[in-house]
Coordinates of C-alpha atoms in Angstrom, one line a residue:
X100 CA -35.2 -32.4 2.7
X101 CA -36.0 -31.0 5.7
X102 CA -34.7 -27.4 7.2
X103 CA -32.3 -29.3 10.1
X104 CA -31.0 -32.1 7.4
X105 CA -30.3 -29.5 5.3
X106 CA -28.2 -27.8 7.7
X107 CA -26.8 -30.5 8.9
X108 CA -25.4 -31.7 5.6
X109 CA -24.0 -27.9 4.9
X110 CA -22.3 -27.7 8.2
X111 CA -20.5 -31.0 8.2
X112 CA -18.6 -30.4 5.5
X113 CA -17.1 -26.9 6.7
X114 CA -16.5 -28.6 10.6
X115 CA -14.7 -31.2 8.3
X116 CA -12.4 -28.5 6.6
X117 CA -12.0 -26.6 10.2
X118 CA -10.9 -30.1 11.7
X119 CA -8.7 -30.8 9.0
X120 CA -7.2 -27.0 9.1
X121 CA -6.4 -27.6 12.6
X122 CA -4.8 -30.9 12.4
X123 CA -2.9 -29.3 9.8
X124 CA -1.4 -26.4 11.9
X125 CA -1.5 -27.7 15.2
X126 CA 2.0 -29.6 14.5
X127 CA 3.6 -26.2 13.5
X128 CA 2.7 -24.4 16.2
X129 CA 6.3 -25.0 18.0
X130 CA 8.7 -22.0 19.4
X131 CA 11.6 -21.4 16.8
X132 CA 13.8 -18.5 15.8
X133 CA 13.5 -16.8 12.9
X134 CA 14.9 -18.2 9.6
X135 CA 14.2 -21.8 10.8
X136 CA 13.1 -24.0 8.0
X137 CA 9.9 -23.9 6.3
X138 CA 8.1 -26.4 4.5
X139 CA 6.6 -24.9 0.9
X140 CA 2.8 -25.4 1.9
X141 CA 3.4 -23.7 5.0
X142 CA 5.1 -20.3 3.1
X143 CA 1.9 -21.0 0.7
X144 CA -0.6 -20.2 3.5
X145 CA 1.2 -17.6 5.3
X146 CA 1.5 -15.4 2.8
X147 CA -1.5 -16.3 1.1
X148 CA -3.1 -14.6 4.6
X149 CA -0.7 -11.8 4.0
X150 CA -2.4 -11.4 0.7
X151 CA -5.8 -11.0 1.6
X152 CA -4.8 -8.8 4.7
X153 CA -3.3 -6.5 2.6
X154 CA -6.6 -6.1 0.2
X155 CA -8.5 -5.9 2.8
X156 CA -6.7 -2.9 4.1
X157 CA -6.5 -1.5 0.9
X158 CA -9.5 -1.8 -0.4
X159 CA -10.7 0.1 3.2
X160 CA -8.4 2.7 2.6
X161 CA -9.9 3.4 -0.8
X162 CA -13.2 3.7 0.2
X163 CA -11.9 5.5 3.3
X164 CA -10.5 8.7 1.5
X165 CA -13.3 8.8 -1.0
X166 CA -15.7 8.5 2.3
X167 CA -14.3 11.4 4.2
X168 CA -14.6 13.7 0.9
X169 CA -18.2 13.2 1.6
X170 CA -19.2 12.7 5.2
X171 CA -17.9 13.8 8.4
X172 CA -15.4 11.1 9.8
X173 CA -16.7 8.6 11.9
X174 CA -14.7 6.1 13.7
X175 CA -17.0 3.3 13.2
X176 CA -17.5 4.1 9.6
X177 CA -17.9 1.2 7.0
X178 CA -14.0 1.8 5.3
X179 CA -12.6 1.4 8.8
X180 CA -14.2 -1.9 9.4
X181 CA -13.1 -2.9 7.0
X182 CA -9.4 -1.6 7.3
X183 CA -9.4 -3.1 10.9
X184 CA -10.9 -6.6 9.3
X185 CA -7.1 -6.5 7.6
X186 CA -5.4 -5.2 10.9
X187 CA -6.9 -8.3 12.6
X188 CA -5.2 -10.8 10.4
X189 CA -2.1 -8.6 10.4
X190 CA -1.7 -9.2 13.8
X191 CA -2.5 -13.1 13.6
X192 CA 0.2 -13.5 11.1
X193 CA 2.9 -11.2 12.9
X194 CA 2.6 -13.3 16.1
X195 CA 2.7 -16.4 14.3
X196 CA 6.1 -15.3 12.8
X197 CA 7.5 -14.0 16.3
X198 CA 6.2 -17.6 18.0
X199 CA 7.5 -20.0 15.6
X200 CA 10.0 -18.0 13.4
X201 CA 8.8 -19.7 10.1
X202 CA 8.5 -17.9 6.9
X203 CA 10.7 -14.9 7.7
X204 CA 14.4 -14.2 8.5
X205 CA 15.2 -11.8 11.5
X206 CA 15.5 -8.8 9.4
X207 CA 11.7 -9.4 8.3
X208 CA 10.9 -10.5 11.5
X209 CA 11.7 -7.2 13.3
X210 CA 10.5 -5.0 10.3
X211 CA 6.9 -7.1 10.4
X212 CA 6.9 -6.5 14.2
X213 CA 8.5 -3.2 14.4
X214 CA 5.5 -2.5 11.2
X215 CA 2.9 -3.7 13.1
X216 CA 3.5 -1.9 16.6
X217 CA 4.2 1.3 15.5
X218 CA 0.4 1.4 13.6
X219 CA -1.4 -0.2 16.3
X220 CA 0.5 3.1 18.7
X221 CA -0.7 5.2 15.5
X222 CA -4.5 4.3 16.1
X223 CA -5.5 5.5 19.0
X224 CA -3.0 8.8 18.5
X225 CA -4.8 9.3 15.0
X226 CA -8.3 9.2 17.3
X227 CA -7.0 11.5 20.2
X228 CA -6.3 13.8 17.5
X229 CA -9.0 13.6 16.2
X230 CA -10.9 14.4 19.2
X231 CA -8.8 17.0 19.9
X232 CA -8.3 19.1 16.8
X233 CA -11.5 17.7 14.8
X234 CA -10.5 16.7 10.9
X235 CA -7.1 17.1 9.7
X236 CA -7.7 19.4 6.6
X237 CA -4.6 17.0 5.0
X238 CA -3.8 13.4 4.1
X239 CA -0.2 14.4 5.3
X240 CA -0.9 15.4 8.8
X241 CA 1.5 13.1 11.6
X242 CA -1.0 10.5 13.0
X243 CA -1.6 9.5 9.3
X244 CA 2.1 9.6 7.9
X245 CA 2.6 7.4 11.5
X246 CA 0.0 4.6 10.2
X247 CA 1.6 5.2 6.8
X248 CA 4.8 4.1 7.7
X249 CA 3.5 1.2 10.2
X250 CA 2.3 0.2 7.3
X251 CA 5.6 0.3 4.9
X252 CA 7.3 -1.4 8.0
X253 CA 4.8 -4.5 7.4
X254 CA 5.0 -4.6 3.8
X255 CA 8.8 -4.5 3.6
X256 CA 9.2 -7.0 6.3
X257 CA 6.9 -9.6 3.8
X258 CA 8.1 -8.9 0.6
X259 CA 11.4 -9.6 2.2
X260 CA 9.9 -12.5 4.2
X261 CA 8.7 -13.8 0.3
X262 CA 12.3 -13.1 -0.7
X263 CA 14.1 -15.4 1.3
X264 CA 11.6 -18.5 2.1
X265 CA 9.7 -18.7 -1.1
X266 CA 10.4 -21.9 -2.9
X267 CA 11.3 -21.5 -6.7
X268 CA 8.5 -21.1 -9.3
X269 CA 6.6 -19.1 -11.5
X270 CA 4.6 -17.6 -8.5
X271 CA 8.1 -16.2 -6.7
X272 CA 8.4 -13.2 -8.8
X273 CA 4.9 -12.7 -9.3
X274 CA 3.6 -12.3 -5.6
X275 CA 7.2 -10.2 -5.1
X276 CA 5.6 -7.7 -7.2
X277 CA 2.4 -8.0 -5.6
X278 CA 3.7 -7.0 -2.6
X279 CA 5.4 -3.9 -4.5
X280 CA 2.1 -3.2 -5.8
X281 CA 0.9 -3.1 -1.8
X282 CA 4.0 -0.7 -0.8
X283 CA 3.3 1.1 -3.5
X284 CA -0.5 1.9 -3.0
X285 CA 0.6 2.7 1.0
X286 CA 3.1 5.1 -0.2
X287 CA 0.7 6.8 -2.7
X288 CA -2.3 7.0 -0.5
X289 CA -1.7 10.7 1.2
X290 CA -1.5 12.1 -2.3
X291 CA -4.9 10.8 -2.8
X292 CA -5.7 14.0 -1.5
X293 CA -4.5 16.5 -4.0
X294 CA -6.6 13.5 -6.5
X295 CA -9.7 14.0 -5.0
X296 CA -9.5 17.8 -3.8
X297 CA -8.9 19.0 -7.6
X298 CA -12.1 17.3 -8.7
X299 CA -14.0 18.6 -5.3
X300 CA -12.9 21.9 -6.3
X301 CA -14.0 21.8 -9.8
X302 CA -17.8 20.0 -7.9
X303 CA -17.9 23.7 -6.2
X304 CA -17.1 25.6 -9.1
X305 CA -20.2 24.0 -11.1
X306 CA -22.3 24.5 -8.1
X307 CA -22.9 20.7 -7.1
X308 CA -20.0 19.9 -4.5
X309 CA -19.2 16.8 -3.7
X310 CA -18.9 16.7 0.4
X311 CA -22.1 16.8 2.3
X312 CA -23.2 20.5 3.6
X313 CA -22.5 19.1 7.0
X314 CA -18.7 18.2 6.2
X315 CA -18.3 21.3 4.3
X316 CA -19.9 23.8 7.3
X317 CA -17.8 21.2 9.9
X318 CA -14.7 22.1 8.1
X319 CA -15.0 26.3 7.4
X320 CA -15.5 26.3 11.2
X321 CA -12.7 24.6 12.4
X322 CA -10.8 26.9 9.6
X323 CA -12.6 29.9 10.9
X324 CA -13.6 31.2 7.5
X325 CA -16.9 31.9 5.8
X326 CA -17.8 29.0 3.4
X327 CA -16.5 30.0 0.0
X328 CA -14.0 29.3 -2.7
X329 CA -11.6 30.3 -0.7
X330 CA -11.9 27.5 1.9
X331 CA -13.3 25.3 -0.3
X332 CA -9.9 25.5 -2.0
X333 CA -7.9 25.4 1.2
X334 CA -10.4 22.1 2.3
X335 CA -9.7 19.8 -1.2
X336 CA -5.5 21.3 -1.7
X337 CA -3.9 22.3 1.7
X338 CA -0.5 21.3 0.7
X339 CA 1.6 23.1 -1.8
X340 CA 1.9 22.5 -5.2
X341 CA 5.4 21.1 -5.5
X342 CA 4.8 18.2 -3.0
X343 CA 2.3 15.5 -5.4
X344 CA 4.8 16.2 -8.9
X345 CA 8.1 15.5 -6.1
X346 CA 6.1 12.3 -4.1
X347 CA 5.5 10.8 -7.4
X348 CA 8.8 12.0 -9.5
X349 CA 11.0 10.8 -6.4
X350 CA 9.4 8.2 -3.8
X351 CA 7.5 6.7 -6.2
X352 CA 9.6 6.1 -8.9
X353 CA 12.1 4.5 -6.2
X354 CA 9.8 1.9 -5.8
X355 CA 9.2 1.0 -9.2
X356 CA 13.1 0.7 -9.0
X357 CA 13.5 -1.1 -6.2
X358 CA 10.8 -3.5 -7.7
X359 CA 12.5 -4.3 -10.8
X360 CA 16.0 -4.7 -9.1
X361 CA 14.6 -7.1 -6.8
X362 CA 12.0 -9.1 -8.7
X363 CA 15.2 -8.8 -11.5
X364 CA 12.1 -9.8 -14.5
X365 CA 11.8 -7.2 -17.9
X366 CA 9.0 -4.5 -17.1
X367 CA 8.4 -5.6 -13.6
X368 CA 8.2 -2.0 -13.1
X369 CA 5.6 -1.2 -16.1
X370 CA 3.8 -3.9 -14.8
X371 CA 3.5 -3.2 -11.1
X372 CA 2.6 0.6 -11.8
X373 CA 0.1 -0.9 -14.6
X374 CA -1.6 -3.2 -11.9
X375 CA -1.6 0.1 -9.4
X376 CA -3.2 2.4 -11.6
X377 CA -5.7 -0.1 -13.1
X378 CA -6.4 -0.6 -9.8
X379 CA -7.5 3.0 -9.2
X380 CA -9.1 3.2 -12.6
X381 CA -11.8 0.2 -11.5
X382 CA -12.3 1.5 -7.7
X383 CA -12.9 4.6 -9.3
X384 CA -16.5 3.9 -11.0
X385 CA -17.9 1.6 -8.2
X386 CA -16.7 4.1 -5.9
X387 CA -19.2 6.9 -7.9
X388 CA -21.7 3.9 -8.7
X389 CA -21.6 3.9 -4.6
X390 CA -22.4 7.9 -4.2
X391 CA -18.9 8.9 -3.4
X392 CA -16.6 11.1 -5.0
X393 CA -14.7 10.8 -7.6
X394 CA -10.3 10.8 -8.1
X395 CA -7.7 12.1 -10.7
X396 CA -6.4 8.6 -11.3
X397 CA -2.5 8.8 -11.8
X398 CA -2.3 7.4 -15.6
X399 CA 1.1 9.4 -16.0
X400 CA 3.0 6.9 -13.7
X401 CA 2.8 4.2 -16.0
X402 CA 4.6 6.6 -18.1
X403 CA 7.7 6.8 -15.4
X404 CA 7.6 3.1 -14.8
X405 CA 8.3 2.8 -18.2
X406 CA 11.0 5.1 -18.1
X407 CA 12.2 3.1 -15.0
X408 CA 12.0 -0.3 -17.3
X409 CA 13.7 1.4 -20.4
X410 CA 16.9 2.7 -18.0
X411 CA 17.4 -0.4 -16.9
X412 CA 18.5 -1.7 -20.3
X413 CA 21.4 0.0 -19.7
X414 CA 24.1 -2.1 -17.9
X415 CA 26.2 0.4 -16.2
X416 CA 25.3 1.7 -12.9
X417 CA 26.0 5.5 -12.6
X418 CA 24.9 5.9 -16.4
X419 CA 21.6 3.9 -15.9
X420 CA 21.0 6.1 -12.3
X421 CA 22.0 9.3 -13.9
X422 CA 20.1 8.6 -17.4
X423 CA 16.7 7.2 -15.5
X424 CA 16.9 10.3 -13.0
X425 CA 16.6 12.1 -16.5
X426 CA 13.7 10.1 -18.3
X427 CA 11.7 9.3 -15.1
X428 CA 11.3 13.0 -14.3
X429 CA 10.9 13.6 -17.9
X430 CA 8.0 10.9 -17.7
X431 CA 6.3 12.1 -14.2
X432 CA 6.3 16.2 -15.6
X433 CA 5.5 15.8 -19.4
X434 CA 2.7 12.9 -18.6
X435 CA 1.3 15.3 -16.0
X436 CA 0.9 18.0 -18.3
X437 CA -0.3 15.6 -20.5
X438 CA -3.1 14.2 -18.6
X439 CA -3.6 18.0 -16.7
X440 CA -4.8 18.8 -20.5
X441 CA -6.5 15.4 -21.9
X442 CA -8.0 14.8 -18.6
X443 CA -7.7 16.2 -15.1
X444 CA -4.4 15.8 -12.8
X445 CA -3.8 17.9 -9.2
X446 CA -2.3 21.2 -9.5
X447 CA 1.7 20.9 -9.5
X448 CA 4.9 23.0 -9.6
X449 CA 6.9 22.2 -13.1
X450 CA 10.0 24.3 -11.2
X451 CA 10.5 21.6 -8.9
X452 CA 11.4 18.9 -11.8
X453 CA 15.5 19.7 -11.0
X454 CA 15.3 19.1 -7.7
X455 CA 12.9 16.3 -8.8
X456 CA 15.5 14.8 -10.7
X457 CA 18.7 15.3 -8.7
X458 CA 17.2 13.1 -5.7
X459 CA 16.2 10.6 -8.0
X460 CA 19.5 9.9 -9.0
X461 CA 20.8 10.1 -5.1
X462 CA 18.8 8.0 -4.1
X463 CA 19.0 5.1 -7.2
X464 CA 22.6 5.5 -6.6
X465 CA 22.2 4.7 -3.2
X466 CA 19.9 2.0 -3.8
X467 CA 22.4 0.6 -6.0
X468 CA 24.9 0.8 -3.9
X469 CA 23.2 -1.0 -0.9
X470 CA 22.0 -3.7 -3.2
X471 CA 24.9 -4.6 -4.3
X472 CA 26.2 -4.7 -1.1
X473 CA 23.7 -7.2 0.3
X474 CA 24.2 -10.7 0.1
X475 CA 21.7 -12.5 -2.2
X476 CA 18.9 -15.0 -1.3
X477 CA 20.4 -18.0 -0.3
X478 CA 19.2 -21.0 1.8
X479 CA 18.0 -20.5 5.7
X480 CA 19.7 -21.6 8.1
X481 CA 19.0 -25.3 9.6
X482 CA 16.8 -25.1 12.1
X483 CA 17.3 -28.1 15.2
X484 CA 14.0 -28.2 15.5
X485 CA 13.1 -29.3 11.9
X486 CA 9.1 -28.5 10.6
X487 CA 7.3 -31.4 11.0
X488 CA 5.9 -33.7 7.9
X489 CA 2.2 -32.9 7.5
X490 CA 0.3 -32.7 4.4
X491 CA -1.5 -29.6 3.2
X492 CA -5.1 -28.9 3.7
X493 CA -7.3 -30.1 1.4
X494 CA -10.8 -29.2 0.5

């Protein structure tokens, strides 16, 4: 066979699946409100792209933290490529719920558009700042907690997009929790930071740091300090050392509640922390297989989900938010002290474990309170414009 057969006999079959893809969408592609509708195979393939938009991003924002532990940030690095690869079909996907209003009610509408806007603002404010000011010696600084939450926007606005138009099946609750897994990685990413500057400091104190000499001389000159421990320490932990032990012990252990409320399965929290943190445990070597650095991965959280699981066997509402406040914190403390002495954790403040626990319970109780305040999934509305009969692409 020669070279043009053989690419002719390649091609046709993917113009074949393009036609067919096409044929396929073009009748859908109809101006409708939100809540209209939706034909199974259609919720397949939009959150499907949701999916895959959503590792893309995340997988770029792992490499991206590891990246700029290394080398001086470049806008064009490889990480945010592939970040923005993710953006692209973010954007796709939110105008294709504003046009035709399927897959998503109005509350997920406007929390998927409201996501969406407020990171593509956060961009270019994250690069004027950076031109401005040079690197931002923390994870936490505001043109990342902005992207952050344009982020959390999006994610919420799907998962509750899911909630309402997914059909029923064994794949309902399991993409939910997905989607948790998603919020919860965007939620944990600034405390990356404390992850990777503990083990950057300990690179300095055996004499073989991880950054480049060129990030490390970049950085003690925008600090205006000689390169030493003393800015190598205020490079790799800038914030102090109550905020990773409260993050975890308080926003992330709301998550893990809010996930098993919602996805309402046994150990939906255990398991969405579990998927997290073996996540971060496999990133972790190709990451150093790669030349990068290397993180503190957060084993002890598995601990609090548990916690978070174990509570919820308890059917009373003030005693299972008051009692979980208790063991969470419990968990998030004793299985960082834990791994601080089995393994290596960021530096953190046991004194704040009250104040830890008292907003835990707040907030479950007002999580509790909203939820069962909200009416549950039902069916959408009827739509006057009903989704037309097509079949689902094939291959």
């Amino acid at each position: 066979m020669n070279e043009g057969t053989r690419f002719k006999t390649t091609a046709g079959p993917v113009k074949g699946r393009v036609t067919r893809a096409v044929e396929w969408a073009t009748p859908y592609w109809t101006r409708g409100s939100a809540g209209r509708e939706t034909p199974p195979d259609l919720v397949r393939v939009l959150y499907t792209g949701w999916i895959v938009a959503f590792a893309l991003k995340v997988l770029g924002a792992s490499w991206d933290v590891s990246w700029h532990f290394k080398w001086l940030r470049d806008d064009l690095a490889p990480p945010h490529l592939l970040n923005s690869a993710g953006t692209a079909i973010v954007v796709a996907l939110t105008i294709v719920h504003w046009y035709t209003g399927y897959g998503v009610d109005r509350v997920a509408q406007r929390l998927i558009q409201w996501g969406t806007v407020v990171f593509l603002v956060a961009v270019p404010l994250d690069l004027i700042n950076h031109r401005v000011n040079g690197l931002d010696i923390t994870s936490w600084s505001p043109s990342h907690m902005l992207l952050y939450i344009g982020t959390a926007f999006m994610i919420a606005g799907v998962a509750r997009g899911w909630y309402v138009s997914a059909p029923e099946g064994r794949s309902r609750p399991v993409i939910l929790g997905a989607f948790f897994v998603y919020f919860l990685e965007n939620l944990l990413f600034p405390s990356e930071h404390q992850e990777y500057g503990i083990l950057e400091l300990a690179s300095w104190d055996r004499g073989t740091p991880y950054a480049e000499p060129s990030l490390i001389n970049f950085a003690a000159e925008q600090m205006g300090r000689a390169v030493d421990r003393g800015m190598i320490e205020k490079f790799s932990l800038p914030v102090a050392d109550w905020v990773y032990p409260v993050w975890y012990g308080v926003a992330a252990v709301l998550v893990l509640v809010a996930a098993r409320k919602l996805v309402g399965l046994r150990w939906t929290a255990t398991a969405v922390a579990a998927v997290y943190v073996t996540y971060r445990a496999v990133i972790w070597p190709l990451l150093v297989l790669g030349g990068f650095p290397p993180s503190a991965v957060p084993f002890f959280l598995v601990i609090a989900a548990i916690c978070v699981d174990v509570a919820f066997l308890i059917p009373w509402t003030f005693p299972r938010a008051v009692l979980g406040a208790v063991l969470t914190t419990v968990g998030v403390y004793g299985g960082l002290t834990l791994q601080d002495r089995v393994l290596e954790a960021p530096p953190f403040l046991m004194a704040s474990a009250p104040i830890a626990a008292a907003a835990v319970a707040v907030t479950w109780l007002a999580f509790e309170w909203w939820h069962s305040r909200t009416p549950r999934r039902g069916a959408v509305a009827p739509d006057p414009t009903p989704a037309p009969a097509t079949d689902p692409v094939t291959s």
